[in-house]
Short mmCIF file of N, CA and C in Angstrom, two decimals:
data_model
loop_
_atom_site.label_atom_id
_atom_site.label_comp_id
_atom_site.label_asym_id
_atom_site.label_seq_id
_atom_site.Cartn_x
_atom_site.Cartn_y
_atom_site.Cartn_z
N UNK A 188 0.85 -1.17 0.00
CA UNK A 188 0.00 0.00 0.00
C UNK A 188 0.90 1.24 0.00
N UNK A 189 0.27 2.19 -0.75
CA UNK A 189 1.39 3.19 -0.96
C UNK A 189 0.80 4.01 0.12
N UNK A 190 1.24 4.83 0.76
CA UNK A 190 0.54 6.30 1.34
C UNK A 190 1.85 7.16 1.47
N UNK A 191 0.94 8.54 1.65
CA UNK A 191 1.82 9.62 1.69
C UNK A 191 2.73 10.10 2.70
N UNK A 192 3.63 10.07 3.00
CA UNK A 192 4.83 10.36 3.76
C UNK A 192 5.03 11.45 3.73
N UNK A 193 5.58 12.43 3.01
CA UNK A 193 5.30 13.93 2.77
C UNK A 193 5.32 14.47 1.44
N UNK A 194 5.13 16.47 1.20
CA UNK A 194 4.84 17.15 0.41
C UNK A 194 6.01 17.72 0.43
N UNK A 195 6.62 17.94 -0.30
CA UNK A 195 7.33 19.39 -0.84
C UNK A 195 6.84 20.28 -1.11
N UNK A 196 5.28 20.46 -1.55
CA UNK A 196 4.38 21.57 -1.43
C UNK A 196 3.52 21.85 -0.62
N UNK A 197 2.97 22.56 0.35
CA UNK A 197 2.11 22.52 1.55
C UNK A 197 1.10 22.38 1.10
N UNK A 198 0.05 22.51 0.06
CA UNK A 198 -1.28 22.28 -0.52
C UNK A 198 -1.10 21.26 -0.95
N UNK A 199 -2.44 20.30 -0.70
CA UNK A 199 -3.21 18.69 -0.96
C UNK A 199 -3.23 18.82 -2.13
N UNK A 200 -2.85 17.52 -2.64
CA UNK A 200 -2.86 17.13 -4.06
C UNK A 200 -4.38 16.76 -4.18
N UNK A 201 -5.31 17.51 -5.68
CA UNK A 201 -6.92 17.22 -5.45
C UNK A 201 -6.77 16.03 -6.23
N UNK A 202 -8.12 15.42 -5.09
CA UNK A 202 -8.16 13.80 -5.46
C UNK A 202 -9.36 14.15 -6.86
N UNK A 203 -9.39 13.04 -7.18
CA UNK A 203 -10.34 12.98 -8.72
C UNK A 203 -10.81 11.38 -8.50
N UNK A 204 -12.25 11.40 -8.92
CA UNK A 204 -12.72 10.09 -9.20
C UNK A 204 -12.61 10.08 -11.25
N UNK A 205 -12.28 8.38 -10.97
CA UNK A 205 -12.01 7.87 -12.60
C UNK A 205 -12.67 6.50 -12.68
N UNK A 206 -12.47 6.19 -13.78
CA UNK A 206 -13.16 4.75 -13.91
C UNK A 206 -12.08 4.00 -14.19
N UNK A 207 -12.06 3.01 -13.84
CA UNK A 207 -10.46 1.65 -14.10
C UNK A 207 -11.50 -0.03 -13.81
N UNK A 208 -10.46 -1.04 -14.00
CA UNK A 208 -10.78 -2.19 -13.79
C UNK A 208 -11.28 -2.78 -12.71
N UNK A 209 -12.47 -3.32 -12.94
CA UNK A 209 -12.40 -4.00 -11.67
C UNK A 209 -11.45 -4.46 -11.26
N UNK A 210 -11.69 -4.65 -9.15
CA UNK A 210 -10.79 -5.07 -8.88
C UNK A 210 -9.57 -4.28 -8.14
N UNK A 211 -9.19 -3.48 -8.89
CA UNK A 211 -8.73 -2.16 -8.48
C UNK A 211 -8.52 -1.98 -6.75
N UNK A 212 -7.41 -2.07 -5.93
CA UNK A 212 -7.31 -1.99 -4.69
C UNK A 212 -7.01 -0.52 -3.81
N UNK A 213 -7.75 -0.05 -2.82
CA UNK A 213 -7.20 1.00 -2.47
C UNK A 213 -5.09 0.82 -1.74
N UNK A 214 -4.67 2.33 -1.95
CA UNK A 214 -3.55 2.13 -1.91
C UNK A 214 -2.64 1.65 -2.88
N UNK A 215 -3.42 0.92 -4.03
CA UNK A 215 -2.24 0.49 -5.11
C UNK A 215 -1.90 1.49 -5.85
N UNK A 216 -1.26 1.12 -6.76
CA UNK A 216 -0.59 2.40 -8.27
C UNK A 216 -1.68 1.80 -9.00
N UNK A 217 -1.64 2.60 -9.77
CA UNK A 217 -2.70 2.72 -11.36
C UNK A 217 -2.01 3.35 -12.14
N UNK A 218 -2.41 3.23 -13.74
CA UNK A 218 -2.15 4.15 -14.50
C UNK A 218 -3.56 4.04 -15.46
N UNK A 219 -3.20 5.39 -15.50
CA UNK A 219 -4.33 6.08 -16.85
C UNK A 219 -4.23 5.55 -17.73
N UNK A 220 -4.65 4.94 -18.53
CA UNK A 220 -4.86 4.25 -20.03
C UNK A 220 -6.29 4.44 -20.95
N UNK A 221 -6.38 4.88 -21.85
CA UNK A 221 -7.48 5.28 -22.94
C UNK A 221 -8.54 5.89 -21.74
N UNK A 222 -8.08 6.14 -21.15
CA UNK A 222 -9.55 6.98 -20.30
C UNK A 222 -9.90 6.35 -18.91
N UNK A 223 -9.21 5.16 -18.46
CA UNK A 223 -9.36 4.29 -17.58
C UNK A 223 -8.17 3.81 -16.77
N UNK A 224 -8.37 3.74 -15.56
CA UNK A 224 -7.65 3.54 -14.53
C UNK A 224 -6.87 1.71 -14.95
N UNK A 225 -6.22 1.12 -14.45
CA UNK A 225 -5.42 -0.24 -14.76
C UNK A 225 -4.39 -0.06 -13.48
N UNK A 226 -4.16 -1.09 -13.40
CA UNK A 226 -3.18 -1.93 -11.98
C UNK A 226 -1.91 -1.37 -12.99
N UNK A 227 -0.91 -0.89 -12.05
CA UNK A 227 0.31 -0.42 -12.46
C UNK A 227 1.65 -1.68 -11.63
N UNK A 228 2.17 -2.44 -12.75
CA UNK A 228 3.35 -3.14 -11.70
C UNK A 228 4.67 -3.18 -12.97
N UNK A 229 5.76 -3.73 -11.98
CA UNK A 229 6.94 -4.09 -13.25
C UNK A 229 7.17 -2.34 -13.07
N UNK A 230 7.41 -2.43 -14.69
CA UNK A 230 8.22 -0.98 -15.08
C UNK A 230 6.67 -0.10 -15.69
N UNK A 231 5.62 -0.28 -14.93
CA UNK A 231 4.90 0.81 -15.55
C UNK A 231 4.54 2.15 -14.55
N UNK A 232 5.21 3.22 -14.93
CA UNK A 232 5.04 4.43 -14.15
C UNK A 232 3.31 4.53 -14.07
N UNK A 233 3.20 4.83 -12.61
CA UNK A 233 1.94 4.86 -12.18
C UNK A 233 1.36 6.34 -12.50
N UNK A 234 0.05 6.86 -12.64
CA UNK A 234 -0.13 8.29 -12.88
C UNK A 234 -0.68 8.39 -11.75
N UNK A 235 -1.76 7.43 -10.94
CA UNK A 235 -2.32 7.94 -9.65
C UNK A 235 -2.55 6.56 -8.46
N UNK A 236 -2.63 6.72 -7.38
CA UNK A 236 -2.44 6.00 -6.41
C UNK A 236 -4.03 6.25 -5.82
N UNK A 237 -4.82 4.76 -6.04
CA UNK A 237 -6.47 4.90 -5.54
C UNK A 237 -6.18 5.10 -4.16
N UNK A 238 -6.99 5.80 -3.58
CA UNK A 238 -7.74 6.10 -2.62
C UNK A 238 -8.72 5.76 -1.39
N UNK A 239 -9.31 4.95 -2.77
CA UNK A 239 -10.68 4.17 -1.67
C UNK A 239 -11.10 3.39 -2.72
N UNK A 240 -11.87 2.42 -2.70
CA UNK A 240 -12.76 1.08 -3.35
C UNK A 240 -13.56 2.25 -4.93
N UNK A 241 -13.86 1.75 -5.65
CA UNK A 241 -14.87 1.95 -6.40
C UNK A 241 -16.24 2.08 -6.14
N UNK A 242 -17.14 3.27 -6.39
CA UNK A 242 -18.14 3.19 -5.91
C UNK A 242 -19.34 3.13 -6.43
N UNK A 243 -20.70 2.96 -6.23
CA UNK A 243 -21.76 1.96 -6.89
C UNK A 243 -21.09 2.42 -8.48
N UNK A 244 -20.73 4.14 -8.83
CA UNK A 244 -21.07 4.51 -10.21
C UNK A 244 -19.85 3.71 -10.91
N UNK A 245 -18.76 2.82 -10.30
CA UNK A 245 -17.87 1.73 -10.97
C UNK A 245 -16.56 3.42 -11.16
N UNK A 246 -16.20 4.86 -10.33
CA UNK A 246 -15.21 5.73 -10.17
C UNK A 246 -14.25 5.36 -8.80
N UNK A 247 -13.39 5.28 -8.89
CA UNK A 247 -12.70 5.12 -8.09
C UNK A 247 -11.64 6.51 -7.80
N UNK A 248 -11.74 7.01 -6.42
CA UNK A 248 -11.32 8.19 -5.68
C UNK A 248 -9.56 7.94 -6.18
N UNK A 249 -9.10 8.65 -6.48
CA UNK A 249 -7.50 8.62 -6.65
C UNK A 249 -6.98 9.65 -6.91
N UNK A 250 -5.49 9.70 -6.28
CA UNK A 250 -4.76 11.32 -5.99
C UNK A 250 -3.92 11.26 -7.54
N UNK A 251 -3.11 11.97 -8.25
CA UNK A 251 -2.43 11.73 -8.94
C UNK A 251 -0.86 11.73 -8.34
N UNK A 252 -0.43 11.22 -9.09
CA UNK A 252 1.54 11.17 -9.05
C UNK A 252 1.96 12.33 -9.19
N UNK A 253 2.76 12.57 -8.17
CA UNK A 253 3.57 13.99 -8.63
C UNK A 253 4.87 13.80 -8.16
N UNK A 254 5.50 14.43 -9.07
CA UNK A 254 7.30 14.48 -8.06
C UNK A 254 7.47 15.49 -7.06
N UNK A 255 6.29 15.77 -6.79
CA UNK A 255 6.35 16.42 -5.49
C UNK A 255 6.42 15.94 -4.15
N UNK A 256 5.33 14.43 -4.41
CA UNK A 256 5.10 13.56 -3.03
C UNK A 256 5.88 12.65 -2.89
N UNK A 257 6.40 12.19 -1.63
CA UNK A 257 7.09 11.14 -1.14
C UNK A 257 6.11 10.28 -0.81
N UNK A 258 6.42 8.79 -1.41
CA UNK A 258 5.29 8.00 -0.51
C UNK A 258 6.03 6.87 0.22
N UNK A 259 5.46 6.42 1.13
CA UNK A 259 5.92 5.12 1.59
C UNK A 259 5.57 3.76 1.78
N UNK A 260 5.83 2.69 1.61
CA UNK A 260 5.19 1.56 1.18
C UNK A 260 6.26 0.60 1.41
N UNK A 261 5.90 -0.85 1.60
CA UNK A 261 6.59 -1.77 1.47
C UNK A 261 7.06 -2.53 0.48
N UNK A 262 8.36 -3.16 0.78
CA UNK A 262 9.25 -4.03 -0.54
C UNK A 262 8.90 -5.26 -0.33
N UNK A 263 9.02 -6.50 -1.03
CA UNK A 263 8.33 -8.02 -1.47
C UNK A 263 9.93 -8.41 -1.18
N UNK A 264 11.20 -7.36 -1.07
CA UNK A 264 12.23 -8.35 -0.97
C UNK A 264 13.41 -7.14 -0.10
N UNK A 265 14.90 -7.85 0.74
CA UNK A 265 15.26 -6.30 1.49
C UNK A 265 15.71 -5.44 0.23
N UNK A 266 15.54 -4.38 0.77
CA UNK A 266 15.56 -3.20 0.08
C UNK A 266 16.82 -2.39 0.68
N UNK A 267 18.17 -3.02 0.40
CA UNK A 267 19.78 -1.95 0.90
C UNK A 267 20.00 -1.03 1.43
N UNK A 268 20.51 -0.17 1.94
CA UNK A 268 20.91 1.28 1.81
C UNK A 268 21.78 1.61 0.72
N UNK A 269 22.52 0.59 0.16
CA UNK A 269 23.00 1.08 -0.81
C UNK A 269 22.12 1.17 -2.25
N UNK A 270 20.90 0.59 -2.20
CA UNK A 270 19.99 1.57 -3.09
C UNK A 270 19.33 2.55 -2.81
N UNK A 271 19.43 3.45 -2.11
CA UNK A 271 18.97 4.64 -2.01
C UNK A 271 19.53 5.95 -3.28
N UNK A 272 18.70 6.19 -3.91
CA UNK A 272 18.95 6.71 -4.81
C UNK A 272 18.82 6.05 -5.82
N UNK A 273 18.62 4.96 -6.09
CA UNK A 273 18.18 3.63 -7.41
C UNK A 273 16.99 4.16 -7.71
N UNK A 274 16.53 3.37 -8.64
CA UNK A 274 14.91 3.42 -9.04
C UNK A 274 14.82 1.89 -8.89
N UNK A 275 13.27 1.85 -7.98
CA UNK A 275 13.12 -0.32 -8.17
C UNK A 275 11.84 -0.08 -9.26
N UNK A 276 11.43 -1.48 -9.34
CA UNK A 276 10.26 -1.71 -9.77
C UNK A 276 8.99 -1.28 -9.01
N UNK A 277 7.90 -1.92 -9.50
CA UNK A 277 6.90 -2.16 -8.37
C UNK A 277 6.66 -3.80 -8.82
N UNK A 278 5.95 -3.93 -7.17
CA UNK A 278 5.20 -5.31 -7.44
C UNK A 278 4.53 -5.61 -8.16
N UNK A 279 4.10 -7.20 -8.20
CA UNK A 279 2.98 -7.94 -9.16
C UNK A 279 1.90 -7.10 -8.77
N UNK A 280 1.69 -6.68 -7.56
CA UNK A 280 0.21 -6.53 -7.22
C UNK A 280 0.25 -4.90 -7.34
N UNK A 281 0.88 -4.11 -7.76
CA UNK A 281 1.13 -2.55 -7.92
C UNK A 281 0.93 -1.88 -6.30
N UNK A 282 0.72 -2.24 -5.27
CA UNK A 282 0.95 -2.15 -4.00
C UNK A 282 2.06 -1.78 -3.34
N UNK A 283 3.20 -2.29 -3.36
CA UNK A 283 4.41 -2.08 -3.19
C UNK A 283 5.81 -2.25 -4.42
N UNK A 284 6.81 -2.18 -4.23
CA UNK A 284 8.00 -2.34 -4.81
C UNK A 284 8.54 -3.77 -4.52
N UNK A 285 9.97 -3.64 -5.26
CA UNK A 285 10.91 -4.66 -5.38
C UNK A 285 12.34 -4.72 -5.08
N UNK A 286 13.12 -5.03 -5.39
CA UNK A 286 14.53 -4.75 -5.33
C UNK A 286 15.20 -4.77 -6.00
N UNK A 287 14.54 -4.72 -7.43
CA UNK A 287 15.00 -4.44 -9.07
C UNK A 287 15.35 -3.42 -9.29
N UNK A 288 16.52 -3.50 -10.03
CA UNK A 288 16.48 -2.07 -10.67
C UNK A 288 16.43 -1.08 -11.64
N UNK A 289 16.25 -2.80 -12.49
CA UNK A 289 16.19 -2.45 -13.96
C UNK A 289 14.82 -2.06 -14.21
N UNK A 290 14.85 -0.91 -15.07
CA UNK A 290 13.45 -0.62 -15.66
C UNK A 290 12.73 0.13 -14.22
N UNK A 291 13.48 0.65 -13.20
CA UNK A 291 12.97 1.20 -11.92
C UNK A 291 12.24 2.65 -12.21
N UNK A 292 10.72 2.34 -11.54
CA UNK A 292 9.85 3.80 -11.44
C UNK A 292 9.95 4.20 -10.15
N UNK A 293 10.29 3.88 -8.96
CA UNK A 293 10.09 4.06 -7.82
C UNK A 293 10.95 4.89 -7.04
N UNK A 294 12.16 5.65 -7.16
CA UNK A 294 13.17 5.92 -6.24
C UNK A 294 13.51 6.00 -4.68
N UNK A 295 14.14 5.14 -4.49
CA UNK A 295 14.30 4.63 -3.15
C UNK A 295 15.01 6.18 -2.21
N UNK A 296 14.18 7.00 -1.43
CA UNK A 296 15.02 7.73 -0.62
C UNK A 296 15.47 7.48 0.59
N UNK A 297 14.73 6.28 1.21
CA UNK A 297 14.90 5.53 2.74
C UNK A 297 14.16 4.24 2.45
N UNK A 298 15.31 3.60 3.11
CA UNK A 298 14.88 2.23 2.96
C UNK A 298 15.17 1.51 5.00
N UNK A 299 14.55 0.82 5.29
CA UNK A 299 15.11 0.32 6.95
C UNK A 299 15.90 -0.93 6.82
N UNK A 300 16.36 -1.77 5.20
CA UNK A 300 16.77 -2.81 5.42
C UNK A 300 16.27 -3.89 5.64
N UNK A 301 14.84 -4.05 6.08
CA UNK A 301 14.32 -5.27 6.45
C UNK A 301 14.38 -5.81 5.38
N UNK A 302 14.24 -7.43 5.71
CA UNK A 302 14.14 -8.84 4.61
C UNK A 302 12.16 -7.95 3.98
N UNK A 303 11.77 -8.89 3.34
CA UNK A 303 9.99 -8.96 2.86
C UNK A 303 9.51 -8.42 3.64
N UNK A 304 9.05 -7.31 3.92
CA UNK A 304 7.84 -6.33 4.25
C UNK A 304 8.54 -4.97 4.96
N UNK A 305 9.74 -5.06 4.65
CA UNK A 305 10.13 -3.58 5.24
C UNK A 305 9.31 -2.39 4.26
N UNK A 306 9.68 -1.07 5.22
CA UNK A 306 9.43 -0.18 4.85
C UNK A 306 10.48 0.61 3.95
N UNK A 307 9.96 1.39 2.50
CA UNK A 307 10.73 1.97 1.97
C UNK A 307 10.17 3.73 1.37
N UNK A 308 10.85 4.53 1.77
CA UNK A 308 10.33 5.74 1.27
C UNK A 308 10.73 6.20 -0.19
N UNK A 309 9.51 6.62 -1.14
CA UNK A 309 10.52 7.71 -2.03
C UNK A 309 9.63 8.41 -3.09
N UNK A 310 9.66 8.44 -4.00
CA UNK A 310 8.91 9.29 -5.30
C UNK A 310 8.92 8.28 -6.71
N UNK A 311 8.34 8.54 -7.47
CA UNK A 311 7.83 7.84 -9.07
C UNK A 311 8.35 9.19 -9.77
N UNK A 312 9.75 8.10 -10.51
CA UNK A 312 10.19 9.43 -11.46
C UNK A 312 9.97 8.86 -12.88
#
């Protein structure tokens, strides 16, 4: 699950409802595609991070990506200090990251080292 860690700008990024796939989890990455939200994993730069579930009208609440926000979320594998400053992947499930670095959207600015489920901070460049 991604959430926000901090702003570099003091004003809230405005959330927007969209339509995407079922299925769709709050907290994951998405990306925009032909008009519709999609699960973002691997090397696909995410445009917005849902919010909350989909609701009866099938829109789902989601902030967009900015290189403004830091987010923080967990890695599927440990995550170094000596990648700080890398770009990883994201997960299968667009929820969290990896410890890849090829093809990396994620940039690692803090990582704690843990094995599978540590915490890692950073931005989608």
């Amino acid at each position: 699950m991604f959430t926000i860690a901090s702003r570099a700008i003091g004003a809230v990024e405005p959330f927007c409802y969209l339509p995407g796939d079922e299925g769709l989890v709050p907290g994951a990455a998405a990306a925009l595609t032909a008009g519709k939200l999609t699960a973002a994993s691997g090397a696909t730069r995410p445009t917005h991070i849902l919010i909350g579930p989909a609701g009866a009208d099938g829109l789902y609440p989601a902030i967009p990506v900015l290189p403004t926000t830091v987010f923080e979320t967990t890695a599927n594998a440990a995550v170094a200090e000596s990648l700080v400053g890398s770009a990883v992947t994201l997960n299968s499930a667009g929820d969290g990251v990896t410890a890849t670095t090829g093809n990396g959207v994620f940039r690692i600015l803090a990582t704690d080292g843990r094995e599978e489920g540590g915490a890692v901070r950073g931005c989608f460049v």
